PDB file of C-alpha atoms in Angstrom:
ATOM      1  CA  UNK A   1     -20.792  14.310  15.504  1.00 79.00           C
ATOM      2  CA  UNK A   2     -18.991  17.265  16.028  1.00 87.00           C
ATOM      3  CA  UNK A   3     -19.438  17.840  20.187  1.00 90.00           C
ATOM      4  CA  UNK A   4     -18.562  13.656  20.093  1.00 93.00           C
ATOM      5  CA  UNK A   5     -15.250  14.614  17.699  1.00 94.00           C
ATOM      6  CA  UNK A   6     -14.946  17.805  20.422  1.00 95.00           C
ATOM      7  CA  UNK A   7     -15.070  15.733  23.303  1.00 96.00           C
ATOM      8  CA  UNK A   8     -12.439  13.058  21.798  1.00 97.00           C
ATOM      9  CA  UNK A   9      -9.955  15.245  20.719  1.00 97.00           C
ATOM     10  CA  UNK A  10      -9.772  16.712  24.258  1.00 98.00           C
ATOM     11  CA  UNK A  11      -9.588  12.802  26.072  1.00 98.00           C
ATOM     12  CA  UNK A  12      -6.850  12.790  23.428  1.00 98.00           C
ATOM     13  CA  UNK A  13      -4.963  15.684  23.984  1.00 98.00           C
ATOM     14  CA  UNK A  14      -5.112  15.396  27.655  1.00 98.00           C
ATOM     15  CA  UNK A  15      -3.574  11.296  27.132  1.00 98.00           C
ATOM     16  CA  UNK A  16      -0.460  12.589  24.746  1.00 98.00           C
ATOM     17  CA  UNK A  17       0.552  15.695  27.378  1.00 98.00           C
ATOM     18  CA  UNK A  18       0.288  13.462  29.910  1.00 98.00           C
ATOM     19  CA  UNK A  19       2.521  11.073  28.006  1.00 97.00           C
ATOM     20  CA  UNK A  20       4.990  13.395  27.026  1.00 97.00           C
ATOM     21  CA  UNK A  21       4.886  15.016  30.652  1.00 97.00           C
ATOM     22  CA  UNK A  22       5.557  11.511  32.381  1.00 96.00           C
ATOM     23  CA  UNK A  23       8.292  10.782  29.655  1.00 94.00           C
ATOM     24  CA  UNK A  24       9.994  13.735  30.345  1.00 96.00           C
ATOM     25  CA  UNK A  25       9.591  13.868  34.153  1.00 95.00           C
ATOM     26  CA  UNK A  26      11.075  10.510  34.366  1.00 93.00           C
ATOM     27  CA  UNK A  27      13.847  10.800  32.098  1.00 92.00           C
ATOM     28  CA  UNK A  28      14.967  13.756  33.883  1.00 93.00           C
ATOM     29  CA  UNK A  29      14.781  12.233  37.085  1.00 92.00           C
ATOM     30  CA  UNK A  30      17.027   9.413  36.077  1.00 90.00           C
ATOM     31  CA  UNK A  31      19.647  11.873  34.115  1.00 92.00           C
ATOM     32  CA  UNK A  32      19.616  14.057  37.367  1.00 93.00           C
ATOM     33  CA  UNK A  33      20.111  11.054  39.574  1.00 92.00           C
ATOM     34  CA  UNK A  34      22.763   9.924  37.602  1.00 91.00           C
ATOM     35  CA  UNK A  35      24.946  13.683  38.286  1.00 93.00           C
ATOM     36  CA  UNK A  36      23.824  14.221  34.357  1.00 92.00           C
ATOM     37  CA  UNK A  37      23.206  17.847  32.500  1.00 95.00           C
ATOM     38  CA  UNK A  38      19.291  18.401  32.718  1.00 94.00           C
ATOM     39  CA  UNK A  39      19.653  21.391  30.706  1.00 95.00           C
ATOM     40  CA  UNK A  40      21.192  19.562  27.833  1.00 95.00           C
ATOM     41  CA  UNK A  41      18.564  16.617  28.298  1.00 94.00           C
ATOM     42  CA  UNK A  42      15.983  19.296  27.761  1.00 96.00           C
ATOM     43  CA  UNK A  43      17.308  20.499  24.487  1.00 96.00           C
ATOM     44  CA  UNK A  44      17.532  16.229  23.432  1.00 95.00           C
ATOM     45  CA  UNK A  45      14.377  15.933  24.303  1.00 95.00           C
ATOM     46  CA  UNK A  46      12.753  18.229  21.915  1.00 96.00           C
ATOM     47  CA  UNK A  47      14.950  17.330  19.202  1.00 96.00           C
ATOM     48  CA  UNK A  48      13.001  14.010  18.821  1.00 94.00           C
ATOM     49  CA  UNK A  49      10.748  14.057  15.815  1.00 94.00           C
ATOM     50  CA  UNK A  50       8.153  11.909  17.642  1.00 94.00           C
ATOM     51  CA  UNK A  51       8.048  14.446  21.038  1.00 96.00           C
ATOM     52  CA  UNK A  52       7.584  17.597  18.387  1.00 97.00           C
ATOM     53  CA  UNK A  53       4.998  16.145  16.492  1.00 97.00           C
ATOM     54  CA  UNK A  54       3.250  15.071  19.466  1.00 98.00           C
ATOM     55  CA  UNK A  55       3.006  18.472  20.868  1.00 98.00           C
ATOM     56  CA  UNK A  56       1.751  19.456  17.793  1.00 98.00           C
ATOM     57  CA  UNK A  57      -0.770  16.926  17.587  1.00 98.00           C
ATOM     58  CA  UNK A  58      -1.912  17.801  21.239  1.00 98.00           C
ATOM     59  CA  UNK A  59      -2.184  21.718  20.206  1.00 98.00           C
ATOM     60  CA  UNK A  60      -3.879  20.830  16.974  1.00 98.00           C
ATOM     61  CA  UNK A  61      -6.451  18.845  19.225  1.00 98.00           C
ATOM     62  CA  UNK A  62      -7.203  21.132  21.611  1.00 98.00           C
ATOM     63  CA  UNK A  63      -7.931  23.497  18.660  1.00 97.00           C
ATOM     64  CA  UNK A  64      -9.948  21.094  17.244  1.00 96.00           C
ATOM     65  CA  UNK A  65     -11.958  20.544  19.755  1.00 96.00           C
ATOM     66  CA  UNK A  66     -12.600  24.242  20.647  1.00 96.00           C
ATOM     67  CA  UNK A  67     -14.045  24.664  16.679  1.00 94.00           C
ATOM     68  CA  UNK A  68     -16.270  21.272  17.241  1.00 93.00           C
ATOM     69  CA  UNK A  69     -17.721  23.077  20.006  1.00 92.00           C
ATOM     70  CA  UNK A  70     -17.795  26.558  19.206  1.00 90.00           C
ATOM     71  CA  UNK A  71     -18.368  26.059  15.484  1.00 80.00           C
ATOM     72  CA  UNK A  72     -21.344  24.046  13.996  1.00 75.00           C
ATOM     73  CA  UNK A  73     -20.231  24.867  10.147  1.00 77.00           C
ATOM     74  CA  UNK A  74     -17.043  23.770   8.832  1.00 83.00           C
ATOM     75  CA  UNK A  75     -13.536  24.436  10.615  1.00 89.00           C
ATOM     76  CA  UNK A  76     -11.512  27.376   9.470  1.00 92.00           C
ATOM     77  CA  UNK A  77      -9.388  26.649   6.174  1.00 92.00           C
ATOM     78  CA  UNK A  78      -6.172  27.449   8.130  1.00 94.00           C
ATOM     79  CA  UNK A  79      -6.943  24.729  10.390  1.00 95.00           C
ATOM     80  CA  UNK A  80      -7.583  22.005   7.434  1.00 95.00           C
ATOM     81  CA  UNK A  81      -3.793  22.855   6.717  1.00 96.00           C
ATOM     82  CA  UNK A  82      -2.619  22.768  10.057  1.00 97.00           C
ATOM     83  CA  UNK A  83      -4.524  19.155  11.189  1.00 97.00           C
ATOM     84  CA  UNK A  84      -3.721  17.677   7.711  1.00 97.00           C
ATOM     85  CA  UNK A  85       0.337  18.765   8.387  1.00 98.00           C
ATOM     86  CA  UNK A  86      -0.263  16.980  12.084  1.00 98.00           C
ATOM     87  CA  UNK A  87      -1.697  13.906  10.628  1.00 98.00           C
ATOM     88  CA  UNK A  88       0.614  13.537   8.402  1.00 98.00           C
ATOM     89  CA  UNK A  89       3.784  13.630  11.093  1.00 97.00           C
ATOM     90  CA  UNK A  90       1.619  11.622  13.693  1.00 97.00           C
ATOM     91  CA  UNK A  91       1.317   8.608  10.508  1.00 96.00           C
ATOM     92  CA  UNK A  92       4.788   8.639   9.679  1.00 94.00           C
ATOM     93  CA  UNK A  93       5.545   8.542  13.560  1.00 93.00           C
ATOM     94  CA  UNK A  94       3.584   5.495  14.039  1.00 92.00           C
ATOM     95  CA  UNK A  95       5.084   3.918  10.331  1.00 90.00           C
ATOM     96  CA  UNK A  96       9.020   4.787  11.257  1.00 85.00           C
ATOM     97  CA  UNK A  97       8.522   3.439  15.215  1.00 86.00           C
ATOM     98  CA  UNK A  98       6.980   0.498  14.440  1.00 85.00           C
ATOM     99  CA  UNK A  99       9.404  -0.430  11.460  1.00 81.00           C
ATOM    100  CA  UNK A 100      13.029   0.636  12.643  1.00 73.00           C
ATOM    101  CA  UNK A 101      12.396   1.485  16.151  1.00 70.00           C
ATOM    102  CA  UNK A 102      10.533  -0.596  17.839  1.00 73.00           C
ATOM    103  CA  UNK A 103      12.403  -2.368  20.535  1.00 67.00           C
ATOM    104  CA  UNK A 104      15.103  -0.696  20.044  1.00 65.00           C
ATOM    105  CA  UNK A 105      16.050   1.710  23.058  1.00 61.00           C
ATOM    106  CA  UNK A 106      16.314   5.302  22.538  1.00 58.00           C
ATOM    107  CA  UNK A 107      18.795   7.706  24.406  1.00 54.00           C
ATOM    108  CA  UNK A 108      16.194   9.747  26.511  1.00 54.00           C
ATOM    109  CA  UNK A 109      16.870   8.557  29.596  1.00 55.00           C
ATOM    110  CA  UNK A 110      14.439   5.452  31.195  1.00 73.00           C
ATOM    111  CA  UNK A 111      11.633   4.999  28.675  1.00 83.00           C
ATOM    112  CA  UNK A 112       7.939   4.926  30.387  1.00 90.00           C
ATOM    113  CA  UNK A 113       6.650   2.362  28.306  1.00 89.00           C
ATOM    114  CA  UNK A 114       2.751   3.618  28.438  1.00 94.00           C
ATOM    115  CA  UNK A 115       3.923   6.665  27.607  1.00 94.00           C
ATOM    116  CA  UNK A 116       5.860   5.114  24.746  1.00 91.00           C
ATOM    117  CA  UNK A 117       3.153   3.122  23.181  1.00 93.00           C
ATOM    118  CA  UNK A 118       0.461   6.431  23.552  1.00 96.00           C
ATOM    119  CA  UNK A 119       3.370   8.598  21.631  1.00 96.00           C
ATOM    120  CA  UNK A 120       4.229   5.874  19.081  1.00 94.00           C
ATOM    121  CA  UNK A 121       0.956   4.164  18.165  1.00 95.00           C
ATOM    122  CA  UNK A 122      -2.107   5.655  20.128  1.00 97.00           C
ATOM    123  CA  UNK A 123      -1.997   9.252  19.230  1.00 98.00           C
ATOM    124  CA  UNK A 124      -1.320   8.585  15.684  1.00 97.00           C
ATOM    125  CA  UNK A 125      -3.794   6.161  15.114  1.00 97.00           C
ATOM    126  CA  UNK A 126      -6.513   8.506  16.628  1.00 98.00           C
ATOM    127  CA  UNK A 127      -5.043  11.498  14.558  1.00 97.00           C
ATOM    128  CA  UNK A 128      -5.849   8.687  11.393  1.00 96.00           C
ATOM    129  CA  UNK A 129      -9.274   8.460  12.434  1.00 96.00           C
ATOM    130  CA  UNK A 130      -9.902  11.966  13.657  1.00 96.00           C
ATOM    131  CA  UNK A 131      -8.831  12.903   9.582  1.00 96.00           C
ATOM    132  CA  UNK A 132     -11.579  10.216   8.263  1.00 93.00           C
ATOM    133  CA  UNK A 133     -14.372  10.643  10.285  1.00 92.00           C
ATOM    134  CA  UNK A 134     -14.622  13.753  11.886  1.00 92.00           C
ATOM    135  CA  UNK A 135     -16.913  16.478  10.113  1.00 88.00           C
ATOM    136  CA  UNK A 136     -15.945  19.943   9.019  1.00 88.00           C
ATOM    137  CA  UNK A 137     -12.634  19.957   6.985  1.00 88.00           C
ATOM    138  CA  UNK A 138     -12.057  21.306   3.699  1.00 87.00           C
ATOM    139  CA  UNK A 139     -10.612  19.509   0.945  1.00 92.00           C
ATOM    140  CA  UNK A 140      -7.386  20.387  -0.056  1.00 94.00           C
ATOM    141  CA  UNK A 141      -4.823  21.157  -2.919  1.00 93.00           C
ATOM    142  CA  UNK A 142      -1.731  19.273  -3.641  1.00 93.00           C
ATOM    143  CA  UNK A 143      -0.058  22.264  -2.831  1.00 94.00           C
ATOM    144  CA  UNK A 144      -1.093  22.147   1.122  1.00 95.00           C
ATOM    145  CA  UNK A 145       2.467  19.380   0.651  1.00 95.00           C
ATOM    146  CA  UNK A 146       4.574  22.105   0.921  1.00 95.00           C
ATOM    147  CA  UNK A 147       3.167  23.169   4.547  1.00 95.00           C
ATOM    148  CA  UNK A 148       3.854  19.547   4.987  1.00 96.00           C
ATOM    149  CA  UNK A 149       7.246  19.077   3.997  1.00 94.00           C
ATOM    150  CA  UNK A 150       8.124  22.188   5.840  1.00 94.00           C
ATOM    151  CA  UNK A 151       9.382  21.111   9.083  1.00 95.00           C
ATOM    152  CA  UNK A 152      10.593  17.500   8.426  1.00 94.00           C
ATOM    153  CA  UNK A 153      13.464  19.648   6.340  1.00 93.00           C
ATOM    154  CA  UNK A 154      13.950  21.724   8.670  1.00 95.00           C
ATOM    155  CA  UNK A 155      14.444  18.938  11.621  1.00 96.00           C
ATOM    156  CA  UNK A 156      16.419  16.894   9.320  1.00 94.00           C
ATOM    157  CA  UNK A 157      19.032  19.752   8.554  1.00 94.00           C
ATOM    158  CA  UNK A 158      18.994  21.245  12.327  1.00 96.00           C
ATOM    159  CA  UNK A 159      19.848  17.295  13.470  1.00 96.00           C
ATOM    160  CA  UNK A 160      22.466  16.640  11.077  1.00 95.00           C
ATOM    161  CA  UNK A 161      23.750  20.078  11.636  1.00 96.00           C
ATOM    162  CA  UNK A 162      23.716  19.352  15.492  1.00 96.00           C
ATOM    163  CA  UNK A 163      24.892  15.508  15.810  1.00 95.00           C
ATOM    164  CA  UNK A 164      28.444  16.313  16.005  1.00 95.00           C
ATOM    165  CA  UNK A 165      28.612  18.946  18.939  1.00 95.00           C
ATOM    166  CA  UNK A 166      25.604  17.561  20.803  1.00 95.00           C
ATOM    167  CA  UNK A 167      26.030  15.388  23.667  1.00 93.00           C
ATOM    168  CA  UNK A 168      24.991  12.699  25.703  1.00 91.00           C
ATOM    169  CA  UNK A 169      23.429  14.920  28.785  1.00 93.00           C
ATOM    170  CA  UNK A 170      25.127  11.619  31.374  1.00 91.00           C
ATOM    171  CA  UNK A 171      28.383  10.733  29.870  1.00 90.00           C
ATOM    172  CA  UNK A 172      28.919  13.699  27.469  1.00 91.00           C
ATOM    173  CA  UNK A 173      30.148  11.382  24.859  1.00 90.00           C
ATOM    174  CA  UNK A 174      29.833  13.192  21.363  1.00 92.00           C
ATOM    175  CA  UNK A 175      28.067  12.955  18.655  1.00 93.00           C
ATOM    176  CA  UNK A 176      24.309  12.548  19.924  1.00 94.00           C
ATOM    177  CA  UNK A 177      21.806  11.622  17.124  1.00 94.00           C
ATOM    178  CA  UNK A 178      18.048  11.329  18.558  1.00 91.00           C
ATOM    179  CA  UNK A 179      17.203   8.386  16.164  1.00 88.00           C
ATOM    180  CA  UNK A 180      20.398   6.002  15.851  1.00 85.00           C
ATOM    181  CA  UNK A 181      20.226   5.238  12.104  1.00 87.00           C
ATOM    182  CA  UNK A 182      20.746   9.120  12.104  1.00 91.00           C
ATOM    183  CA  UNK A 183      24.446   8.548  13.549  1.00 92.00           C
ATOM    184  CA  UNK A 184      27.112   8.268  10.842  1.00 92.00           C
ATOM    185  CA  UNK A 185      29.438   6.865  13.742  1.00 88.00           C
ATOM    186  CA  UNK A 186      27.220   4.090  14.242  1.00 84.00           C
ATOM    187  CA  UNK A 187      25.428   3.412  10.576  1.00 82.00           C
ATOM    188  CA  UNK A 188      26.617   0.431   8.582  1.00 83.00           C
ATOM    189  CA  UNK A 189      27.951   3.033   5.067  1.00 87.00           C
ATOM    190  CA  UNK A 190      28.350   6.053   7.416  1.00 90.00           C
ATOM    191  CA  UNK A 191      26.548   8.886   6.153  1.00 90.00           C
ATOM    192  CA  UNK A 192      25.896   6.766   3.140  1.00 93.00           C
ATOM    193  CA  UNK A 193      23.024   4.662   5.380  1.00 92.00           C
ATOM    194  CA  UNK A 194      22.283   8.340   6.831  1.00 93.00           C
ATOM    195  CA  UNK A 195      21.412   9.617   3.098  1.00 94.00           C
ATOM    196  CA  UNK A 196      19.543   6.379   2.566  1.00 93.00           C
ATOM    197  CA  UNK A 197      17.409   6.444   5.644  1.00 89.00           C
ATOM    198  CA  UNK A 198      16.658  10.645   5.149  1.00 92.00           C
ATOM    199  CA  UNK A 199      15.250   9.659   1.693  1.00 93.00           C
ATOM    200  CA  UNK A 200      13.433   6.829   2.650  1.00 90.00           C
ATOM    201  CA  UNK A 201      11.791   9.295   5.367  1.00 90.00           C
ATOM    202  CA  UNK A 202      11.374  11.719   3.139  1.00 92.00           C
ATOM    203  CA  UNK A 203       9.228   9.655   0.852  1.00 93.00           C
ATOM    204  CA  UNK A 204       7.337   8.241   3.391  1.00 92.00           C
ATOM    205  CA  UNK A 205       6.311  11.836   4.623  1.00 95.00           C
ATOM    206  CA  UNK A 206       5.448  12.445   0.785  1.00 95.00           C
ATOM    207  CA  UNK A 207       3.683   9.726   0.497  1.00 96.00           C
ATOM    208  CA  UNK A 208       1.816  10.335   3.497  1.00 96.00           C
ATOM    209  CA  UNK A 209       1.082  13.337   2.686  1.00 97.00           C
ATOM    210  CA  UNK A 210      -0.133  12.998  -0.618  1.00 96.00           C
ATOM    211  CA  UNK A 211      -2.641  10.173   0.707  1.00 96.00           C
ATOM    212  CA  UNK A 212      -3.636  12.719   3.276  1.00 96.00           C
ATOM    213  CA  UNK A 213      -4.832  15.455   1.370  1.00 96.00           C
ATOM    214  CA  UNK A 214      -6.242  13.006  -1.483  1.00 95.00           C
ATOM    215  CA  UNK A 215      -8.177  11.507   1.686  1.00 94.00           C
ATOM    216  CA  UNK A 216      -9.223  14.914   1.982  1.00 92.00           C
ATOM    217  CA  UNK A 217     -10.902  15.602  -1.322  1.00 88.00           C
ATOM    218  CA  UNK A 218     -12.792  11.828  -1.464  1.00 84.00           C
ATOM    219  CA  UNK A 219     -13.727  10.413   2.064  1.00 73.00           C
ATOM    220  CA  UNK A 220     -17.382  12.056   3.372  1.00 61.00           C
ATOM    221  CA  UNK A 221     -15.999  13.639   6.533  1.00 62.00           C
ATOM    222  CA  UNK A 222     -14.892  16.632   4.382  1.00 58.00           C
ATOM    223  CA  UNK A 223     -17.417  19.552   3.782  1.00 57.00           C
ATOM    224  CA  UNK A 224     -19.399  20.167   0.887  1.00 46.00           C
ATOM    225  CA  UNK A 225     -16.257  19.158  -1.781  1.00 42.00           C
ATOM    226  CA  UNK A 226     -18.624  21.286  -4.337  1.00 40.00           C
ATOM    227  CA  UNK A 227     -17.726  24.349  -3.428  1.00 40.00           C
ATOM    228  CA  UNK A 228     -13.992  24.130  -3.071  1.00 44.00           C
ATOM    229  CA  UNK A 229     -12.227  26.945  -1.251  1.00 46.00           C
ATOM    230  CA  UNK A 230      -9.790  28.709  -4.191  1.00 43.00           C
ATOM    231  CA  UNK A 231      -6.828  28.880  -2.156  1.00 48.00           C
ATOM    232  CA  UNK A 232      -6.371  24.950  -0.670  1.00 52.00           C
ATOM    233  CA  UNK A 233      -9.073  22.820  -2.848  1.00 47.00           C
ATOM    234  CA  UNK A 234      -8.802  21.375  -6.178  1.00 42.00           C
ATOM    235  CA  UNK A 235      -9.618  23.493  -9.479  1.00 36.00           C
TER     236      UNK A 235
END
């Protein structure tokens, strides 16, 4: 199981780099045709929560797949941490896209919509599976939810902190939210619907989380939950 897991995860890394290459390579194409900043467009790009969790979802894969081959015991505990922290952004991708997103254009330029549905849906569903089924990873502590919640804080505070002076790379129109229920300017309650839609994210991530490293500690692809690791398992 593990060389099949090995050879997935690497069909699956290869599919979201090539997805986030194409996005990116078109999108900059059309901004450049259009006289716009690429240099600012670069900086947008990676401000979108889906593109960095993506990346990381492609790095923790190719990791992945180097342990399923190199390793025939269980993965490092480090890694445990860092796939269930990936899983956990690639779910809530896949739950936030398909609920507020979803047909609604974002401002990146022309959207490739392959690319699009192997960011918003593919990827994260395989991360899902990858977490159930495939063999080796240690079951974790409640406390791995703080490696989880690391980042999303972090985004949330560098994107509200950067709205107002970012720009559109074509127009240069100010502010420039990735996600538009982010935008004050252009939320229903102002940043009253911008508090509301941060919590609700927030929880979701939580929530994921939580059901990630439970998953963790009761589904069979875990390693031998009887001898729990003291640092990430349960007492």
């Amino acid at each position: 199981m593990r060389t099949g897991f090995g050879i997935a995860r690497l069909v699956f890394a290869a599919l979201g780099i090539a997805a986030i290459v194409t996005q990116f390579a078109s999108s900059a194409s059309a901004i450049a045709s259009k006289g716009g900043s690429v240099g600012a467009f670069v900086v947008n790009f990676f401000s979108f929560f889906t593109i960095d969790s993506n990346v990381l979802a492609a790095v923790v894969l190719l990791i992945g797949a180097f342990f399923a081959f190199a390793r025939k015991d269980a993965d490092p505990n480090w890694y445990t941490v860092l796939r269930a922290v990936a899983t956990t952004y690639m779910a809530t991708t896949g739950i936030v896209y398909n609920l507020l997103l979803r047909n609604i254009a974002l401002p990146q330029g022309q959207t490739v919509q392959w690319s699009n549905e192997v960011l918003h849906v593919v990827i994260p569903l395989y991360l899902v599976l990858d977490w159930f089924f495939a063999p080796g990873r240690a079951p974790l502590r409640n406390k791995a939810l703080w490696w989880i919640v690391g980042f999303p804080i972090v985004w949330a505070v560098y994107t509200l902190i950067r709205g107002p002076f970012a720009g559109d790379p074509v127009t240069g129109v100010m502010p420039w939210y990735p996600y538009p229920f982010l935008n004050p300017a252009t939320s229903r309650n102002g940043y009253l619907s911008v508090s509301f839609y941060v919590i609700l994210i927030a929880v979701v991530i939580l929530v994921v989380g939580f059901g990630v490293v439970w998953i963790s500690r009761r589904w069979p692809g875990s390693r031998d939950a009887r001898v729990p690791h003291p640092e990430l398992t349960t007492d």
